[in-house]
CSV table of C-alpha atoms in Angstrom, one decimal:
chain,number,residue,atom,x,y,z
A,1,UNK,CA,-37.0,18.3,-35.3
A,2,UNK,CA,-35.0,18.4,-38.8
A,3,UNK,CA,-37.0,19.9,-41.2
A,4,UNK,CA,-35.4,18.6,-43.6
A,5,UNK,CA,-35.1,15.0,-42.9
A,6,UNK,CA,-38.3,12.9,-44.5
A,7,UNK,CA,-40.2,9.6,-43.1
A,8,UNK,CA,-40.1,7.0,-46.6
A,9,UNK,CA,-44.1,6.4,-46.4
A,10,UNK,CA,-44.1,2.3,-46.1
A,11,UNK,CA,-47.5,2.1,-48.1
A,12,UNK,CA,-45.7,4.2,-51.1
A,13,UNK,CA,-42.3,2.9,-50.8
A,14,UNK,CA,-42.6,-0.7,-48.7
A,15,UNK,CA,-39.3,-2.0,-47.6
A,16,UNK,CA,-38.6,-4.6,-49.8
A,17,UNK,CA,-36.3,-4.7,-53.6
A,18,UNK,CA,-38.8,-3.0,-55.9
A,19,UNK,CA,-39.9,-0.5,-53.0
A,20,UNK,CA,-36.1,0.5,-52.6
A,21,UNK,CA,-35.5,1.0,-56.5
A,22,UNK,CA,-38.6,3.0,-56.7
A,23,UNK,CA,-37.7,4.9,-53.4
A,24,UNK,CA,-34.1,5.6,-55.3
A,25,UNK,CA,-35.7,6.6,-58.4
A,26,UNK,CA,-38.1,9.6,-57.0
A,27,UNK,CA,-38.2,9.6,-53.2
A,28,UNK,CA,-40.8,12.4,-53.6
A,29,UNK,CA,-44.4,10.8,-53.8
A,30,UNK,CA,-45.9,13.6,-55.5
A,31,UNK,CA,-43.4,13.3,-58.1
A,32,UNK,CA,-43.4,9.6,-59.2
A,33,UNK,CA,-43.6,9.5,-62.8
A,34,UNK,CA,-47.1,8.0,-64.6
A,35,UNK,CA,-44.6,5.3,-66.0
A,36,UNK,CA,-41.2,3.9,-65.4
A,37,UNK,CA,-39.5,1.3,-67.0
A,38,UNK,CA,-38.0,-2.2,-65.7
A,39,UNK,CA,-34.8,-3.4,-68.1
A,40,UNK,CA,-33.9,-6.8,-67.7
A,41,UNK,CA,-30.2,-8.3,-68.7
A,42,UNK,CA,-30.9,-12.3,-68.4
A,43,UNK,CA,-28.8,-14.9,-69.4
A,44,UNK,CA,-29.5,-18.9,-70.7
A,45,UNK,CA,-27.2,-21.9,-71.0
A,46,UNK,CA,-28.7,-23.0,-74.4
A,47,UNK,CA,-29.9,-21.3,-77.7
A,48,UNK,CA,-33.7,-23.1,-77.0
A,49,UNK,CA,-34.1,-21.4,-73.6
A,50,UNK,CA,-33.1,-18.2,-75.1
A,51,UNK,CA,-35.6,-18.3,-77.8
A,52,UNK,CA,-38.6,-19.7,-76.0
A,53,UNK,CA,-38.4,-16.5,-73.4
A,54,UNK,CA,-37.5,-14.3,-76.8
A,55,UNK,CA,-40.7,-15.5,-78.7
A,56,UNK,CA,-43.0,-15.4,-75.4
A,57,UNK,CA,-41.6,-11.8,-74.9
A,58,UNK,CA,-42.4,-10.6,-78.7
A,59,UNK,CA,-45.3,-12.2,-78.4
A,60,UNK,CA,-46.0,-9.5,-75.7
A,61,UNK,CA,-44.6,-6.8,-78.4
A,62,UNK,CA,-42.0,-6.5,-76.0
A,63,UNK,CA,-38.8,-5.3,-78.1
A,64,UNK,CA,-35.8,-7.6,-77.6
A,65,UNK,CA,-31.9,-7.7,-77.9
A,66,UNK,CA,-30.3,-11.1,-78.3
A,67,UNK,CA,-27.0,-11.7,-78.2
A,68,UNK,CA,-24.3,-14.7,-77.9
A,69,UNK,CA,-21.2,-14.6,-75.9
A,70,UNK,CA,-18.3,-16.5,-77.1
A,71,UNK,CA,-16.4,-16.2,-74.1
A,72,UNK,CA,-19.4,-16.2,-71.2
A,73,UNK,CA,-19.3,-15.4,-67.4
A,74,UNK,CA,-18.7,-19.0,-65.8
A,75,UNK,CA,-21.6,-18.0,-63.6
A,76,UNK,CA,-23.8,-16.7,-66.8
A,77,UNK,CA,-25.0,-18.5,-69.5
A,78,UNK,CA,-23.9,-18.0,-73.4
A,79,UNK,CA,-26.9,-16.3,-74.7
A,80,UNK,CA,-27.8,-13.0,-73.8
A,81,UNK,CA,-31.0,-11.4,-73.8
A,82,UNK,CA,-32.5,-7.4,-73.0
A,83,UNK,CA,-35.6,-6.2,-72.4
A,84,UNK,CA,-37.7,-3.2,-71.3
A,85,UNK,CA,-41.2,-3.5,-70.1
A,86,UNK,CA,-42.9,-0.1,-69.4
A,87,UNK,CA,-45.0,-0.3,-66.3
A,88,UNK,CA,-46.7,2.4,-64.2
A,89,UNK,CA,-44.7,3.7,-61.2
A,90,UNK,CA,-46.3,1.8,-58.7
A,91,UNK,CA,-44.9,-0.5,-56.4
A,92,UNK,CA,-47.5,-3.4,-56.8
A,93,UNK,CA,-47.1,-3.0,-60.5
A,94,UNK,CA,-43.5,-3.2,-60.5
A,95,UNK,CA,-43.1,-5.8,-57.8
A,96,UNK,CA,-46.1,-8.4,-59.8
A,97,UNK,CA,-43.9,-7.3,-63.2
A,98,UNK,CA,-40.5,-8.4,-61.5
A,99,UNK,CA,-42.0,-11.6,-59.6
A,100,UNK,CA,-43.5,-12.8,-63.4
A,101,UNK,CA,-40.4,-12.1,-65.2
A,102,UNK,CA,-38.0,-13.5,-62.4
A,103,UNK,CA,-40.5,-16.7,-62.9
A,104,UNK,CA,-40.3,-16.7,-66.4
A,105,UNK,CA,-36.4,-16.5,-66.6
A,106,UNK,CA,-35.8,-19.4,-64.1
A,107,UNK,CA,-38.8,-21.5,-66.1
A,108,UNK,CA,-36.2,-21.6,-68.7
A,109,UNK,CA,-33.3,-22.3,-67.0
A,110,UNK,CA,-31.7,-18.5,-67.0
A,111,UNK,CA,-30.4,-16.1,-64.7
A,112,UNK,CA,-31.6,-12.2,-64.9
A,113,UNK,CA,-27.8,-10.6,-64.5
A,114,UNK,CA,-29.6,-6.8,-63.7
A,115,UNK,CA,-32.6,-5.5,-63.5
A,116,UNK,CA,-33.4,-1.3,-63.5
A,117,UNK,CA,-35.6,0.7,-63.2
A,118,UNK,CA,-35.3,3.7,-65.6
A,119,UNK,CA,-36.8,6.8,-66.8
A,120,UNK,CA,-39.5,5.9,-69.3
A,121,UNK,CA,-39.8,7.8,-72.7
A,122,UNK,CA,-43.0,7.8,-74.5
A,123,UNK,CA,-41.3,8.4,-77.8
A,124,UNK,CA,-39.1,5.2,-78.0
């Protein structure tokens, strides 16, 4: 009928959060990347809960960006932490990824603020 208009293939691109970001990212499935990454922006009440996701994450050799907010979101905590994992494009690999982070955040007592999906470069 429309040439143009495509069927999202469900066993590619599920209907679910990580199978709409990865849908958005590169709707064609012979073009998904080898690698994405996931970039998390969470936030913690205390200092502690900060650095007890920080040290788990570095012990990972996951690079990470710490900050402290002096005036915080009333819904966010004070302490500020980014990350980005690389992961392959796949949405079982990016869902398991999100699900253990999303675990690991509220283990501590934090809130992830945003989490994207980007292009990943190798050279970083």
């Amino acid at each position: 009928m429309f040439s143009w208009f495509k069927k999202r293939d469900p066993k590619v691109y599920p209907e679910d959060e990580m199978g709409n970001a990865l849908y958005a990212h590169c709707s064609d499935p012979a073009k998904l990347p080898d690698k994405v990454a996931l970039w998390f922006d969470t936030y913690f009440d205390t200092e502690a809960d900060a650095d007890a996701v920080a040290k788990y994450l570095e012990g990972r050799r996951i690079e990470v960006v710490r900050d402290h907010d002096d005036e915080p979101d009333e819904d966010l905590g004070a302490w500020n932490i980014d990350f980005e994992i690389p992961i392959r494009a796949r949405h079982i690999d990016l869902k398991m990824l999100n699900d253990e982070m999303t675990r690991l955040v509220a283990d501590f007592n934090g809130k992830i603020a945003s989490c994207l999906m980007m292009q990943w470069d190798e050279d970083e």
